[in-house]
């Protein structure tokens, strides 16, 4: 029995759990735990390497699988040959949707596309999602609010991806410095640009790769999203309806 | 949420007589249940996945003290805060304090069954803080001032006409007829709230001990809004929701989504690991995880019922259950309806509060069959029935009618004594005559009414199997 005169709510809580489990102390059965909670990085390295090799060797099959599964998940899917062609695709979409403002995140593919030097119609406003993009506001908090407002008033959000999962037609986005959480969420249209080397086979593969990153860097960052098509609901009469809180339209552009 | 489980019979009868609810319940089978079946068929290693998940859950629950501490340590390591709440009041008080400290005026909430246990919206309301449910189904029932009808789809009992009416009277929208129009209206109403919200509240589908990550599974995107826009994010979880590593998530997400709606994936899986980092573009400055006991340690302490803590709240047992599909979610009278609710509700609210629930089952086993974690619900229902009548661990809550006790004792003796069985059957054949209509025993009054009021029994045969055997079958057997 663990007893002390001053127990915090936390200690009482955990004590109750231990008592319920019939445990007399905080000692744990390490061998039993290690069966499910192993921290051997060597083994993880091997698994991660196998994933990379497998995905590299099958890129073309994975692209086809990704396209099919993405269509099932209700993405609009296109494949273009180069970043330049991707820009042209954006222009076409902007015209078709009569979009006035574009919000983009600083994924490498968007830097390659160099949209700020692309000649859009003059009334289209192009905005980056980075603090430095709204540098006229020196106060961090003010620029944060400004960014939020800009996201809510944008017509199209343009992002790259960190991974694309062929098995399920999913884009994995990891918001961080230069990549806002809002670009793929708030505007009614989301366009995700996928490069070939970002395509991997399964959801399990992503978790293995991310876990390796955890072991290497000690942190996996604050946020990650798996996006599989547009926002949807079936909450009224179990009838599928597209576009509730997130984007109503989702475009996947495979570049390469 | 106040506990209405004592009124199971009354509320079940009401639902059975409501044609709208009956129509909407039928859809559960044709939509969710059959979609789940297709998804399972398309997953070649479904049984292996179930076994693996069950093994992991069993391990975590048996070492819950260890995993809770690891989870806490990892979240604190990222600058998040963890609060262990022994009950709903403690959790509510903690969350209200955070709201006050941060001068919160508007809260946007993503779906959380645990917050229903806590009656959190009501608590916010009392404190003068606006708290808005943002899952479309939850929003609808918040407008209607009702409780969730289903774990996954809280408003499935409402027709679009009822939703339309609610939007007009409670949210002051124009009158919309179609489901897309209604959805669009909700988008507009709630966008405004998202843009202004100070605090976001979410549940937790899974918490990863290794990283201190919480996983959220949604289709609408409201959980993404709640975790991206406001300054403060509070996640609330029952203490059983832990998985050990990031690599376990793939398995559990696969099982959850397929079992719940039959989708291979939902539109969004969102993973939150603490508050925003210093150089992140956005995200909440504060992250709190509230871990709730609220009676779960009682379940943990009972080895016969412990496996009910493996539940991942997919709702498959509801959709498969002939009783749920007839009486609907509100009859169960608390947060968790359906087969799993028949175990969790009595355990969390007190056996005496919900003593009818374990008996509201045919023990057909459909729930066990569809459960992605293979939770043996029928076995636990029998355990609870036994508890309620024998009262070995908990106070005895139900007494068997003296007539019923005598009858079962008599049954016991009769079945062991062939001569007695023969005599009793002969008497029974004569006694049953007045109540046989169209070849069935119907509505015997008084002491037998409980058995025959709602169901017809096959009559006793005038000849016993022994006699039929002697007359016909015996010779036939010889001929062959």
PDB file of C-alpha atoms in Angstrom, chain B residues 72-354:
ATOM      1  CA  UNK B  72       1.567  12.272 -18.597  1.00  0.00           C
ATOM      2  CA  UNK B  73       5.341  12.571 -18.704  1.00  0.00           C
ATOM      3  CA  UNK B  74       5.440  12.832 -22.519  1.00  0.00           C
ATOM      4  CA  UNK B  75       2.728  15.485 -22.695  1.00  0.00           C
ATOM      5  CA  UNK B  76       4.413  17.547 -20.000  1.00  0.00           C
ATOM      6  CA  UNK B  77       7.650  17.174 -21.938  1.00  0.00           C
ATOM      7  CA  UNK B  78       6.051  19.060 -24.833  1.00  0.00           C
ATOM      8  CA  UNK B  79       4.749  21.823 -22.559  1.00  0.00           C
ATOM      9  CA  UNK B  80       1.230  20.439 -22.250  1.00  0.00           C
ATOM     10  CA  UNK B  81      -0.652  19.974 -18.997  1.00  0.00           C
ATOM     11  CA  UNK B  82      -2.319  16.832 -17.712  1.00  0.00           C
ATOM     12  CA  UNK B  83      -5.069  16.673 -15.130  1.00  0.00           C
ATOM     13  CA  UNK B  84      -6.251  13.439 -13.545  1.00  0.00           C
ATOM     14  CA  UNK B  85      -9.922  13.858 -12.635  1.00  0.00           C
ATOM     15  CA  UNK B  86     -11.458  11.367 -10.263  1.00  0.00           C
ATOM     16  CA  UNK B  87     -14.978  12.293 -11.350  1.00  0.00           C
ATOM     17  CA  UNK B  88     -17.039  14.555 -13.579  1.00  0.00           C
ATOM     18  CA  UNK B  89     -17.159  17.391 -11.043  1.00  0.00           C
ATOM     19  CA  UNK B  90     -13.397  17.542 -10.670  1.00  0.00           C
ATOM     20  CA  UNK B  91     -12.971  17.580 -14.453  1.00  0.00           C
ATOM     21  CA  UNK B  92     -15.569  20.311 -14.918  1.00  0.00           C
ATOM     22  CA  UNK B  93     -14.031  22.453 -12.225  1.00  0.00           C
ATOM     23  CA  UNK B  94     -10.568  22.150 -13.772  1.00  0.00           C
ATOM     24  CA  UNK B  95     -11.845  23.088 -17.228  1.00  0.00           C
ATOM     25  CA  UNK B  96     -13.847  26.041 -15.888  1.00  0.00           C
ATOM     26  CA  UNK B  97     -10.740  27.318 -14.169  1.00  0.00           C
ATOM     27  CA  UNK B  98      -8.765  27.207 -17.397  1.00  0.00           C
ATOM     28  CA  UNK B  99     -11.598  29.047 -19.126  1.00  0.00           C
ATOM     29  CA  UNK B 100     -11.615  31.747 -16.438  1.00  0.00           C
ATOM     30  CA  UNK B 101      -7.822  32.101 -16.455  1.00  0.00           C
ATOM     31  CA  UNK B 102      -7.887  32.666 -20.198  1.00  0.00           C
ATOM     32  CA  UNK B 103     -10.901  34.957 -20.204  1.00  0.00           C
ATOM     33  CA  UNK B 104     -12.773  32.536 -22.460  1.00  0.00           C
ATOM     34  CA  UNK B 105     -16.123  33.722 -23.788  1.00  0.00           C
ATOM     35  CA  UNK B 106     -16.762  31.224 -26.553  1.00  0.00           C
ATOM     36  CA  UNK B 107     -15.954  27.522 -26.650  1.00  0.00           C
ATOM     37  CA  UNK B 108     -16.221  25.325 -29.735  1.00  0.00           C
ATOM     38  CA  UNK B 109     -16.605  21.647 -28.971  1.00  0.00           C
ATOM     39  CA  UNK B 110     -15.900  18.655 -31.086  1.00  0.00           C
ATOM     40  CA  UNK B 111     -17.695  15.386 -30.328  1.00  0.00           C
ATOM     41  CA  UNK B 112     -16.812  13.806 -27.003  1.00  0.00           C
ATOM     42  CA  UNK B 113     -18.903  11.165 -25.271  1.00  0.00           C
ATOM     43  CA  UNK B 114     -16.919  11.695 -22.073  1.00  0.00           C
ATOM     44  CA  UNK B 115     -17.999  15.343 -22.004  1.00  0.00           C
ATOM     45  CA  UNK B 116     -21.588  14.056 -22.078  1.00  0.00           C
ATOM     46  CA  UNK B 117     -20.809  12.089 -18.919  1.00  0.00           C
ATOM     47  CA  UNK B 118     -19.675  15.376 -17.413  1.00  0.00           C
ATOM     48  CA  UNK B 119     -22.623  17.402 -18.668  1.00  0.00           C
ATOM     49  CA  UNK B 120     -20.003  19.934 -19.680  1.00  0.00           C
ATOM     50  CA  UNK B 121     -22.196  22.163 -21.874  1.00  0.00           C
ATOM     51  CA  UNK B 122     -24.548  22.657 -18.979  1.00  0.00           C
ATOM     52  CA  UNK B 123     -21.653  23.568 -16.681  1.00  0.00           C
ATOM     53  CA  UNK B 124     -20.394  26.153 -19.182  1.00  0.00           C
ATOM     54  CA  UNK B 125     -23.906  27.544 -19.525  1.00  0.00           C
ATOM     55  CA  UNK B 126     -24.176  27.994 -15.750  1.00  0.00           C
ATOM     56  CA  UNK B 127     -20.873  29.855 -15.775  1.00  0.00           C
ATOM     57  CA  UNK B 128     -22.074  32.196 -18.513  1.00  0.00           C
ATOM     58  CA  UNK B 129     -19.715  30.815 -21.147  1.00  0.00           C
ATOM     59  CA  UNK B 130     -21.100  30.001 -24.582  1.00  0.00           C
ATOM     60  CA  UNK B 131     -20.233  26.465 -25.603  1.00  0.00           C
ATOM     61  CA  UNK B 132     -21.172  25.281 -29.085  1.00  0.00           C
ATOM     62  CA  UNK B 133     -21.207  21.708 -30.339  1.00  0.00           C
ATOM     63  CA  UNK B 134     -19.723  21.665 -33.837  1.00  0.00           C
ATOM     64  CA  UNK B 135     -20.203  18.105 -35.060  1.00  0.00           C
ATOM     65  CA  UNK B 136     -23.342  18.468 -37.178  1.00  0.00           C
ATOM     66  CA  UNK B 137     -25.198  15.711 -35.328  1.00  0.00           C
ATOM     67  CA  UNK B 138     -24.186  17.074 -31.926  1.00  0.00           C
ATOM     68  CA  UNK B 139     -25.137  20.595 -33.019  1.00  0.00           C
ATOM     69  CA  UNK B 140     -28.601  19.361 -33.957  1.00  0.00           C
ATOM     70  CA  UNK B 141     -29.184  17.674 -30.621  1.00  0.00           C
ATOM     71  CA  UNK B 142     -27.789  20.693 -28.782  1.00  0.00           C
ATOM     72  CA  UNK B 143     -30.385  22.850 -30.551  1.00  0.00           C
ATOM     73  CA  UNK B 144     -33.051  20.291 -29.642  1.00  0.00           C
ATOM     74  CA  UNK B 145     -31.764  20.115 -26.063  1.00  0.00           C
ATOM     75  CA  UNK B 146     -31.542  16.334 -26.276  1.00  0.00           C
ATOM     76  CA  UNK B 147     -28.872  13.729 -25.658  1.00  0.00           C
ATOM     77  CA  UNK B 148     -26.986  11.672 -28.286  1.00  0.00           C
ATOM     78  CA  UNK B 149     -29.070   8.871 -29.752  1.00  0.00           C
ATOM     79  CA  UNK B 150     -26.080   6.953 -31.104  1.00  0.00           C
ATOM     80  CA  UNK B 151     -22.359   6.956 -30.243  1.00  0.00           C
ATOM     81  CA  UNK B 152     -21.235   7.701 -33.794  1.00  0.00           C
ATOM     82  CA  UNK B 153     -24.255   9.476 -35.296  1.00  0.00           C
ATOM     83  CA  UNK B 154     -25.934  11.355 -32.443  1.00  0.00           C
ATOM     84  CA  UNK B 155     -28.909  12.749 -34.374  1.00  0.00           C
ATOM     85  CA  UNK B 156     -29.953   9.813 -36.547  1.00  0.00           C
ATOM     86  CA  UNK B 157     -33.383   9.779 -34.901  1.00  0.00           C
ATOM     87  CA  UNK B 158     -34.230  13.149 -36.456  1.00  0.00           C
ATOM     88  CA  UNK B 159     -35.738  13.506 -39.909  1.00  0.00           C
ATOM     89  CA  UNK B 160     -34.580  16.324 -42.179  1.00  0.00           C
ATOM     90  CA  UNK B 161     -37.935  18.013 -41.629  1.00  0.00           C
ATOM     91  CA  UNK B 162     -37.339  18.035 -37.884  1.00  0.00           C
ATOM     92  CA  UNK B 163     -33.809  19.398 -38.399  1.00  0.00           C
ATOM     93  CA  UNK B 164     -35.164  22.083 -40.709  1.00  0.00           C
ATOM     94  CA  UNK B 165     -37.725  23.090 -38.091  1.00  0.00           C
ATOM     95  CA  UNK B 166     -35.038  23.235 -35.387  1.00  0.00           C
ATOM     96  CA  UNK B 167     -32.815  25.455 -37.542  1.00  0.00           C
ATOM     97  CA  UNK B 168     -35.690  27.873 -38.097  1.00  0.00           C
ATOM     98  CA  UNK B 169     -36.835  28.078 -34.481  1.00  0.00           C
ATOM     99  CA  UNK B 170     -33.515  27.780 -32.636  1.00  0.00           C
ATOM    100  CA  UNK B 171     -30.858  29.063 -35.041  1.00  0.00           C
ATOM    101  CA  UNK B 172     -33.165  31.515 -36.848  1.00  0.00           C
ATOM    102  CA  UNK B 173     -32.255  30.428 -40.360  1.00  0.00           C
ATOM    103  CA  UNK B 174     -34.628  30.609 -43.304  1.00  0.00           C
ATOM    104  CA  UNK B 175     -36.542  27.402 -43.970  1.00  0.00           C
ATOM    105  CA  UNK B 176     -34.397  24.873 -45.839  1.00  0.00           C
ATOM    106  CA  UNK B 177     -35.822  21.695 -47.312  1.00  0.00           C
ATOM    107  CA  UNK B 178     -32.880  19.606 -48.499  1.00  0.00           C
ATOM    108  CA  UNK B 179     -30.040  17.996 -46.572  1.00  0.00           C
ATOM    109  CA  UNK B 180     -27.297  19.833 -48.559  1.00  0.00           C
ATOM    110  CA  UNK B 181     -28.978  23.164 -47.818  1.00  0.00           C
ATOM    111  CA  UNK B 182     -29.222  22.337 -44.122  1.00  0.00           C
ATOM    112  CA  UNK B 183     -25.576  21.266 -44.051  1.00  0.00           C
ATOM    113  CA  UNK B 184     -24.528  24.472 -45.783  1.00  0.00           C
ATOM    114  CA  UNK B 185     -26.530  26.494 -43.258  1.00  0.00           C
ATOM    115  CA  UNK B 186     -24.758  24.746 -40.379  1.00  0.00           C
ATOM    116  CA  UNK B 187     -21.410  25.422 -42.059  1.00  0.00           C
ATOM    117  CA  UNK B 188     -22.165  29.126 -42.163  1.00  0.00           C
ATOM    118  CA  UNK B 189     -23.450  29.313 -38.581  1.00  0.00           C
ATOM    119  CA  UNK B 190     -20.528  27.401 -37.126  1.00  0.00           C
ATOM    120  CA  UNK B 191     -17.779  29.046 -39.199  1.00  0.00           C
ATOM    121  CA  UNK B 192     -18.538  32.236 -37.472  1.00  0.00           C
ATOM    122  CA  UNK B 193     -18.092  30.499 -34.103  1.00  0.00           C
ATOM    123  CA  UNK B 194     -14.829  28.830 -35.148  1.00  0.00           C
ATOM    124  CA  UNK B 195     -13.339  32.143 -36.232  1.00  0.00           C
ATOM    125  CA  UNK B 196     -14.084  33.703 -32.836  1.00  0.00           C
ATOM    126  CA  UNK B 197     -13.629  30.787 -30.434  1.00  0.00           C
ATOM    127  CA  UNK B 198     -11.208  31.211 -27.534  1.00  0.00           C
ATOM    128  CA  UNK B 199     -11.148  27.585 -26.466  1.00  0.00           C
ATOM    129  CA  UNK B 200     -11.517  24.332 -28.363  1.00  0.00           C
ATOM    130  CA  UNK B 201     -12.628  21.138 -26.658  1.00  0.00           C
ATOM    131  CA  UNK B 202     -12.233  17.699 -28.163  1.00  0.00           C
ATOM    132  CA  UNK B 203     -12.544  14.108 -27.085  1.00  0.00           C
ATOM    133  CA  UNK B 204      -9.780  11.586 -27.701  1.00  0.00           C
ATOM    134  CA  UNK B 205     -10.080   8.496 -29.893  1.00  0.00           C
ATOM    135  CA  UNK B 206      -6.659   7.169 -28.938  1.00  0.00           C
ATOM    136  CA  UNK B 207      -3.843   8.516 -26.787  1.00  0.00           C
ATOM    137  CA  UNK B 208      -0.343   7.340 -27.669  1.00  0.00           C
ATOM    138  CA  UNK B 209       1.735   6.859 -24.528  1.00  0.00           C
ATOM    139  CA  UNK B 210       5.086   6.870 -26.332  1.00  0.00           C
ATOM    140  CA  UNK B 211       4.676  10.355 -27.827  1.00  0.00           C
ATOM    141  CA  UNK B 212       1.910  11.966 -25.765  1.00  0.00           C
ATOM    142  CA  UNK B 213      -0.121  12.258 -28.956  1.00  0.00           C
ATOM    143  CA  UNK B 214      -3.899  12.253 -29.089  1.00  0.00           C
ATOM    144  CA  UNK B 215      -5.627  10.960 -32.216  1.00  0.00           C
ATOM    145  CA  UNK B 216      -8.968  12.333 -33.416  1.00  0.00           C
ATOM    146  CA  UNK B 217     -11.097  10.699 -36.076  1.00  0.00           C
ATOM    147  CA  UNK B 218     -13.613  12.866 -37.914  1.00  0.00           C
ATOM    148  CA  UNK B 219     -15.264  13.347 -41.274  1.00  0.00           C
ATOM    149  CA  UNK B 220     -16.424  16.920 -40.982  1.00  0.00           C
ATOM    150  CA  UNK B 221     -13.262  18.792 -40.047  1.00  0.00           C
ATOM    151  CA  UNK B 222     -14.643  20.300 -36.861  1.00  0.00           C
ATOM    152  CA  UNK B 223     -12.007  18.681 -34.671  1.00  0.00           C
ATOM    153  CA  UNK B 224      -9.351  20.225 -36.924  1.00  0.00           C
ATOM    154  CA  UNK B 225     -10.973  23.619 -36.421  1.00  0.00           C
ATOM    155  CA  UNK B 226     -11.160  23.153 -32.650  1.00  0.00           C
ATOM    156  CA  UNK B 227      -7.475  22.214 -32.480  1.00  0.00           C
ATOM    157  CA  UNK B 228      -6.180  24.836 -34.928  1.00  0.00           C
ATOM    158  CA  UNK B 229      -7.987  28.118 -34.380  1.00  0.00           C
ATOM    159  CA  UNK B 230      -8.558  28.779 -30.632  1.00  0.00           C
ATOM    160  CA  UNK B 231      -5.811  29.855 -28.190  1.00  0.00           C
ATOM    161  CA  UNK B 232      -6.510  26.986 -25.811  1.00  0.00           C
ATOM    162  CA  UNK B 233      -7.157  23.331 -26.553  1.00  0.00           C
ATOM    163  CA  UNK B 234      -8.586  20.997 -23.916  1.00  0.00           C
ATOM    164  CA  UNK B 235      -8.843  17.304 -24.769  1.00  0.00           C
ATOM    165  CA  UNK B 236     -10.873  15.004 -22.525  1.00  0.00           C
ATOM    166  CA  UNK B 237     -10.506  11.235 -22.339  1.00  0.00           C
ATOM    167  CA  UNK B 238     -11.615   8.259 -20.321  1.00  0.00           C
ATOM    168  CA  UNK B 239      -8.523   6.711 -18.759  1.00  0.00           C
ATOM    169  CA  UNK B 240      -8.821   3.536 -20.854  1.00  0.00           C
ATOM    170  CA  UNK B 241      -8.055   5.165 -24.220  1.00  0.00           C
ATOM    171  CA  UNK B 242      -4.302   4.560 -24.345  1.00  0.00           C
ATOM    172  CA  UNK B 243      -2.304   2.644 -26.951  1.00  0.00           C
ATOM    173  CA  UNK B 244       1.444   2.113 -26.402  1.00  0.00           C
ATOM    174  CA  UNK B 245       3.184   3.327 -29.583  1.00  0.00           C
ATOM    175  CA  UNK B 246       2.663   5.368 -32.742  1.00  0.00           C
ATOM    176  CA  UNK B 247       2.863   2.157 -34.732  1.00  0.00           C
ATOM    177  CA  UNK B 248      -0.219   0.786 -32.938  1.00  0.00           C
ATOM    178  CA  UNK B 249      -2.337   3.600 -34.367  1.00  0.00           C
ATOM    179  CA  UNK B 250      -2.565   2.100 -37.850  1.00  0.00           C
ATOM    180  CA  UNK B 251      -4.171  -1.031 -36.481  1.00  0.00           C
ATOM    181  CA  UNK B 252      -6.659   0.727 -34.234  1.00  0.00           C
ATOM    182  CA  UNK B 253      -7.648   3.362 -36.788  1.00  0.00           C
ATOM    183  CA  UNK B 254      -8.302   0.622 -39.335  1.00  0.00           C
ATOM    184  CA  UNK B 255     -10.549  -1.277 -36.922  1.00  0.00           C
ATOM    185  CA  UNK B 256     -12.368   1.776 -35.587  1.00  0.00           C
ATOM    186  CA  UNK B 257     -13.316   3.329 -38.906  1.00  0.00           C
ATOM    187  CA  UNK B 258     -14.320   0.104 -40.631  1.00  0.00           C
ATOM    188  CA  UNK B 259     -16.394  -1.047 -37.680  1.00  0.00           C
ATOM    189  CA  UNK B 260     -18.030   2.358 -37.226  1.00  0.00           C
ATOM    190  CA  UNK B 261     -19.079   3.409 -40.723  1.00  0.00           C
ATOM    191  CA  UNK B 262     -17.548   0.897 -43.119  1.00  0.00           C
ATOM    192  CA  UNK B 263     -15.238   3.545 -44.593  1.00  0.00           C
ATOM    193  CA  UNK B 264     -11.595   2.548 -45.222  1.00  0.00           C
ATOM    194  CA  UNK B 265     -10.580   5.914 -43.721  1.00  0.00           C
ATOM    195  CA  UNK B 266     -12.512   8.957 -42.554  1.00  0.00           C
ATOM    196  CA  UNK B 267     -11.821  12.311 -44.198  1.00  0.00           C
ATOM    197  CA  UNK B 268      -9.553  13.342 -41.360  1.00  0.00           C
ATOM    198  CA  UNK B 269      -7.282  11.739 -38.830  1.00  0.00           C
ATOM    199  CA  UNK B 270      -5.801  14.468 -36.675  1.00  0.00           C
ATOM    200  CA  UNK B 271      -2.860  13.967 -34.323  1.00  0.00           C
ATOM    201  CA  UNK B 272      -2.093  16.509 -31.626  1.00  0.00           C
ATOM    202  CA  UNK B 273       1.118  16.386 -29.611  1.00  0.00           C
ATOM    203  CA  UNK B 274       1.064  19.162 -27.042  1.00  0.00           C
ATOM    204  CA  UNK B 275       0.610  22.901 -27.673  1.00  0.00           C
ATOM    205  CA  UNK B 276       2.117  24.725 -30.666  1.00  0.00           C
ATOM    206  CA  UNK B 277       5.892  24.786 -30.699  1.00  0.00           C
ATOM    207  CA  UNK B 278       7.618  28.181 -30.549  1.00  0.00           C
ATOM    208  CA  UNK B 279       8.255  28.473 -34.266  1.00  0.00           C
ATOM    209  CA  UNK B 280       4.966  26.900 -35.419  1.00  0.00           C
ATOM    210  CA  UNK B 281       2.806  29.140 -37.581  1.00  0.00           C
ATOM    211  CA  UNK B 282      -0.321  28.560 -35.527  1.00  0.00           C
ATOM    212  CA  UNK B 283      -2.056  26.259 -33.073  1.00  0.00           C
ATOM    213  CA  UNK B 284      -3.075  26.699 -29.439  1.00  0.00           C
ATOM    214  CA  UNK B 285      -0.692  28.253 -26.913  1.00  0.00           C
ATOM    215  CA  UNK B 286      -2.036  25.950 -24.226  1.00  0.00           C
ATOM    216  CA  UNK B 287      -2.817  22.252 -24.387  1.00  0.00           C
ATOM    217  CA  UNK B 288      -4.533  20.391 -21.560  1.00  0.00           C
ATOM    218  CA  UNK B 289      -5.405  16.731 -21.358  1.00  0.00           C
ATOM    219  CA  UNK B 290      -8.068  15.812 -18.816  1.00  0.00           C
ATOM    220  CA  UNK B 291      -8.027  12.102 -17.945  1.00  0.00           C
ATOM    221  CA  UNK B 292     -11.231  10.912 -16.354  1.00  0.00           C
ATOM    222  CA  UNK B 293     -11.894   8.030 -13.994  1.00  0.00           C
ATOM    223  CA  UNK B 294     -15.565   8.686 -13.118  1.00  0.00           C
ATOM    224  CA  UNK B 295     -16.176   5.078 -12.083  1.00  0.00           C
ATOM    225  CA  UNK B 296     -13.835   3.364 -14.537  1.00  0.00           C
ATOM    226  CA  UNK B 297     -11.620   2.169 -11.689  1.00  0.00           C
ATOM    227  CA  UNK B 298     -14.630   0.189 -10.431  1.00  0.00           C
ATOM    228  CA  UNK B 299     -14.776  -1.620 -13.759  1.00  0.00           C
ATOM    229  CA  UNK B 300     -11.005  -2.113 -13.669  1.00  0.00           C
ATOM    230  CA  UNK B 301     -11.278  -3.678 -10.230  1.00  0.00           C
ATOM    231  CA  UNK B 302     -13.745  -6.271 -11.458  1.00  0.00           C
ATOM    232  CA  UNK B 303     -11.898  -8.882 -13.560  1.00  0.00           C
ATOM    233  CA  UNK B 304     -15.161 -10.251 -14.956  1.00  0.00           C
ATOM    234  CA  UNK B 305     -16.088  -6.860 -16.432  1.00  0.00           C
ATOM    235  CA  UNK B 306     -12.644  -5.421 -17.121  1.00  0.00           C
ATOM    236  CA  UNK B 307     -12.772  -6.110 -20.838  1.00  0.00           C
ATOM    237  CA  UNK B 308     -15.526  -3.532 -21.245  1.00  0.00           C
ATOM    238  CA  UNK B 309     -12.655  -1.018 -20.923  1.00  0.00           C
ATOM    239  CA  UNK B 310     -11.233  -2.294 -24.234  1.00  0.00           C
ATOM    240  CA  UNK B 311     -14.121  -0.564 -26.038  1.00  0.00           C
ATOM    241  CA  UNK B 312     -13.082   1.926 -28.743  1.00  0.00           C
ATOM    242  CA  UNK B 313     -16.610   3.398 -29.146  1.00  0.00           C
ATOM    243  CA  UNK B 314     -17.171   2.412 -32.772  1.00  0.00           C
ATOM    244  CA  UNK B 315     -20.895   1.799 -32.294  1.00  0.00           C
ATOM    245  CA  UNK B 316     -20.897  -1.460 -34.291  1.00  0.00           C
ATOM    246  CA  UNK B 317     -22.621  -3.313 -31.445  1.00  0.00           C
ATOM    247  CA  UNK B 318     -25.451  -0.772 -31.519  1.00  0.00           C
ATOM    248  CA  UNK B 319     -26.034  -1.252 -35.228  1.00  0.00           C
ATOM    249  CA  UNK B 320     -25.952  -5.042 -34.884  1.00  0.00           C
ATOM    250  CA  UNK B 321     -28.232  -5.230 -31.854  1.00  0.00           C
ATOM    251  CA  UNK B 322     -31.885  -6.223 -32.438  1.00  0.00           C
ATOM    252  CA  UNK B 323     -32.827  -4.476 -29.200  1.00  0.00           C
ATOM    253  CA  UNK B 324     -31.058  -1.183 -29.991  1.00  0.00           C
ATOM    254  CA  UNK B 325     -32.468  -1.237 -33.504  1.00  0.00           C
ATOM    255  CA  UNK B 326     -35.946  -1.431 -32.007  1.00  0.00           C
ATOM    256  CA  UNK B 327     -35.825   0.839 -28.957  1.00  0.00           C
ATOM    257  CA  UNK B 328     -33.187   3.371 -30.104  1.00  0.00           C
ATOM    258  CA  UNK B 329     -30.630   5.236 -28.054  1.00  0.00           C
ATOM    259  CA  UNK B 330     -32.695   7.330 -25.676  1.00  0.00           C
ATOM    260  CA  UNK B 331     -34.359   4.357 -23.965  1.00  0.00           C
ATOM    261  CA  UNK B 332     -31.031   3.431 -22.352  1.00  0.00           C
ATOM    262  CA  UNK B 333     -31.267   6.618 -20.372  1.00  0.00           C
ATOM    263  CA  UNK B 334     -27.649   7.752 -20.182  1.00  0.00           C
ATOM    264  CA  UNK B 335     -24.611   8.542 -22.335  1.00  0.00           C
ATOM    265  CA  UNK B 336     -23.816   5.099 -23.741  1.00  0.00           C
ATOM    266  CA  UNK B 337     -26.653   3.187 -25.367  1.00  0.00           C
ATOM    267  CA  UNK B 338     -26.784  -0.287 -26.885  1.00  0.00           C
ATOM    268  CA  UNK B 339     -25.026  -3.467 -25.802  1.00  0.00           C
ATOM    269  CA  UNK B 340     -21.848  -1.842 -24.449  1.00  0.00           C
ATOM    270  CA  UNK B 341     -24.011   0.728 -22.658  1.00  0.00           C
ATOM    271  CA  UNK B 342     -25.762  -2.069 -20.791  1.00  0.00           C
ATOM    272  CA  UNK B 343     -22.460  -2.787 -19.084  1.00  0.00           C
ATOM    273  CA  UNK B 344     -20.872   0.649 -18.830  1.00  0.00           C
ATOM    274  CA  UNK B 345     -23.971   2.500 -17.629  1.00  0.00           C
ATOM    275  CA  UNK B 346     -24.709   0.280 -14.610  1.00  0.00           C
ATOM    276  CA  UNK B 347     -21.017   0.253 -13.701  1.00  0.00           C
ATOM    277  CA  UNK B 348     -20.450   4.008 -14.002  1.00  0.00           C
ATOM    278  CA  UNK B 349     -23.757   5.231 -12.607  1.00  0.00           C
ATOM    279  CA  UNK B 350     -24.428   2.472 -10.079  1.00  0.00           C
ATOM    280  CA  UNK B 351     -26.114  -0.873 -10.545  1.00  0.00           C
ATOM    281  CA  UNK B 352     -29.301   0.352  -8.897  1.00  0.00           C
ATOM    282  CA  UNK B 353     -29.615   3.244 -11.344  1.00  0.00           C
ATOM    283  CA  UNK B 354     -29.715   0.963 -14.362  1.00  0.00           C
TER     284      UNK B 354
END
